[in-house]
Amino acid sequence: MERVNRVINETKKSTPATAKPVIPKLPNMRLALLAAILLAVGSVEFFFFSAGGLGWTIFWLLFLPIYALIFLLKDKKLAKDSKKFAPLDVVSIILIVLLSLPFMLYNNPVLWFLNTLSLMALVSTLYLRQIFSERLDSLRFIVELTLGTLARPFAKLREAFLTFSISKSDNAKSRRRNLIIKTVWSVVAASVIVAILATLLAASDLVFAEMLGRIGEWFNSLNLGDFIWHIFLMLLVFPFCLSFILTYILKTKYTSSLELEYAGKKVLPTLPVAIVLSFINLLYLVFAIIQFKFLFSGGTQLPDGITYADYARAGFFQLSAISIINVIIVAITVKFSERNGRAGTLLRILSVALVALAAVQVASSWLRMSLYVQVYGLSQLRLFVFTALIVIAAIFVVLILREFIKKVPLFTSIAAIILFVLVGLNYIVPDAKVAQYNINHYLSGDIKNNDLDLDYLWDLSNDSRFVIMQNRDQLIGKNPKFESSLADFSNRVHFYTDGRGGWKDFNVMTEKLRQYQDD
């Protein structure tokens, strides 16, 4: 009996009679609320109610002052465990700025999509570095980054709502909040009652009804409906924004409880990897011999039924896909296999040989694509293939360096290559480059097999449309049949340049096209 009583008493001690939700206590809650308000306003006004342009630029740049609020201007108690602002953070901020500006400067939807994905990763990396001590190249950081990017807007929703909950034990602060809530509800109730009474009074008196109508017209001129709709959406997304902020202030980590198997250990056995690489290298060696004999030299007789033009201008997409597979194979081999002893030396030789033979495939794909473009012209996809081949070639260099220098960070280097190439791709203005290349080569007579496909160029974006309108007279002079198409394009310019979202949709290239048309 005594034992039973003891168990009951222990249970009572461990289980409170009236369990209350735990409200997160932060040294500077006002800072979190201000950051969440900024993010909520930015999400609604500059992202949801903007079709790209200046609005999206402002939205992504807004994460920088929010970052300053959370980490650089925060309470000292919060800062004691955080990492110091480092050169890597400066690089991340520069990349965020460079990838945010193209939304306002140029008009390429494909790059807008790629920039959005990259900016999500960059913002998450910038914020995560302040609360997570793992290296960027570690598996734990990569998993944390991936999980956090998707989960943080939802992870602290409960805490976000509890932050505004009212409890009798909250004393003065609770009473103030309670007073505010009562005041808000009173205003809402009074508004409903006044609206009902005003409607009845308007029905009973024509003069009062006319006066009430004027007041209604004044409210309509203020776009009160749109204002209320925007406020409603801000309130709707605010908890998610606050959840995002709280996960960083409360230093929420998702990999703390995860048992990650790989912790720097080499998990691939040397002999099976060497056998696999040997067979792949043998296949690639045969392919490389054929390339040097038939493609690069260009003088060897091809088998019957195959012309050199058909042979040289085909297969670039397949070779590009194989090059990506090669990058994955070598990266896994370098990262997860041993390099010690004779077996390790053999594995290193096979990896370097695979990279060298894969470089032949990259060169073959580049040459085939170049020959194809010379005849049929440049397209956005073909330009992206050239860009992808540059990225692959740069990654191969990193893989070779990693074979001999273990300190080379593999994931970070590959991510840096992709981001810097993406920045460069944005600022060469791909659609304008494609349009200018095709028009120049058509005017010079280099594109002979097909006529210039103006409809394709026009459908790309305002970047290419501006180039077409700039070369309008030259195109008509070269081929008068383009006059009707260009006249139709000119009549449709207003459809692509009218600012439906006002100043938030401002785009430099779109504005240049509009001004050119007006002139």
Phi, psi and omega in degrees: 000317178298322180296319180296315179300321180295319178296319180295317180297319178295323179294320178295323180291321184279340181242105180299147181294319180234088181291128181249144178298143181274118178268128182299126179260114184246145178301330181217078182292329180300326179296316179296319180295318179298316178298318180293321178297314178302317182291321179294314178298315180297320181297318183282307188285321188254348178248301182293318183260044176209138180261055184086209177067209184300326181302313180291326176300313179297319181302311183288325178290340179296335180293341180285311174296329175295320175300318179296320179297317186285316191248323186270332182247016187278175180296146182299327179296327177282332187277345190296328181262000184273155178284154180283155177296123189239166177305327178297325177292323177298317178298317179299317180296318179299317179295322177299317179296313183295327180272348177275325184296324181302336176300326181269328187275318188235180191221055182246104183300325180296314179291328175301318179295312179297321178296321180298314178299317181293321180293324175300316180292320181293316179297316179297320178295316180300314181289317186294328181299336181281342182237358185231123188271353181291154177291152180299332184273357182280151179297323181296321178293318180298316179294317179299317180297315182295311181294316184295321181302324182272327192263334190300324177295345183247342190295325185243032178297319180299314179295325179297319178286323181293336179303329183255009180286153183255129178229142182297336182275003182278356175056232189297314181299319180297318180297321179295316179294321179297320178296319179297315181295317178298321179297316180299313180296324179295318179296318179298313180297317180296321180297319180295314181297315180298321180297318180294313181295321180296322178297316179294319179295321178296327179288338183264346184217120184292322180296316178297323179295319178296317179297319179294325178295321178296320177297320178297319178297322179295319178293323178295324178295337178276359185052049184299326179298314178297320180299315180295321179297318178295317179298319179299315180294323177298317177295327181291317183272348183303313179302323179291322177294318179294323176300316177302315181293316183296327180298329179275320180293322179274005177055049179286129178233141184261342183262002182298320182264002180273136176266093180277122185296318184273122179225049180092357181279150177270115190256351180264127178292143188294311187299310178299322179296318180297321179294315180298314180296325180297314180295318179296317180296323179296316178297314182293329178295316177299316180297319181295321179299318179296321180297314180293328183281318188252325187266303186292322180283318177074006184245355183273141181294126179277160176302157181302140177089356180242118176271155181295325180297314179294321182293318186281334186254036178216155173092002185291326179292319178295319179293325177296319178296319178296323179297321177295319177298320179298319178301316181295317180299310183293321180297316178295319180297314181294320187282324193243008180238155182287154177230028183261147175071193181294320179298321178294321177297317178299318180296322179295319178298315180296322179294316179296320178297320179297319178296317180297315179291326176294328177297326176297320179293321177298315179296321179295316178297318179299314181295316180299315179296320180298316179295322179294317181294323180300328183267315188254356178094172183264146174228168179300316180297319180294323176295321178294327177296316176303317180296317179298323178294324176296317178299314181298316179299318179295322179294322176301321177298317179297319180296321177295315178299320181294331178298328185248344179232103185294337184283351179294118181285116189290303183297315182297318181295316180295317178298320180296318179300312181298317182293315182292323176294322178297319177300313179299320180296322178299317190271356169273353179056078188306314183296321176294322179296317179298312181297315182294320179299309183295319180294315179300315182287333175288317180295328180274353178088011181283327179271105188247324187296321180233151172290162179295127182269085182292328180298319178297314181296322181294325183282351183294295182185179177294337176300314180282328180297321179297320179294320179299314181294328177295326183258019184302309184296318180296321180294318179294323178295324178286319183213103184300341182293343179284350187298317181293319179296317181291327176295320177295318177300317182298323179289338183263000182301320183299330180296328182266351186244349179293126182281092182291331181256014180071212186296336181292336179266010182301133179220130186300313182294322177296320178294322178296320178295318180296315181294322179296320179293320180295323180287000000 
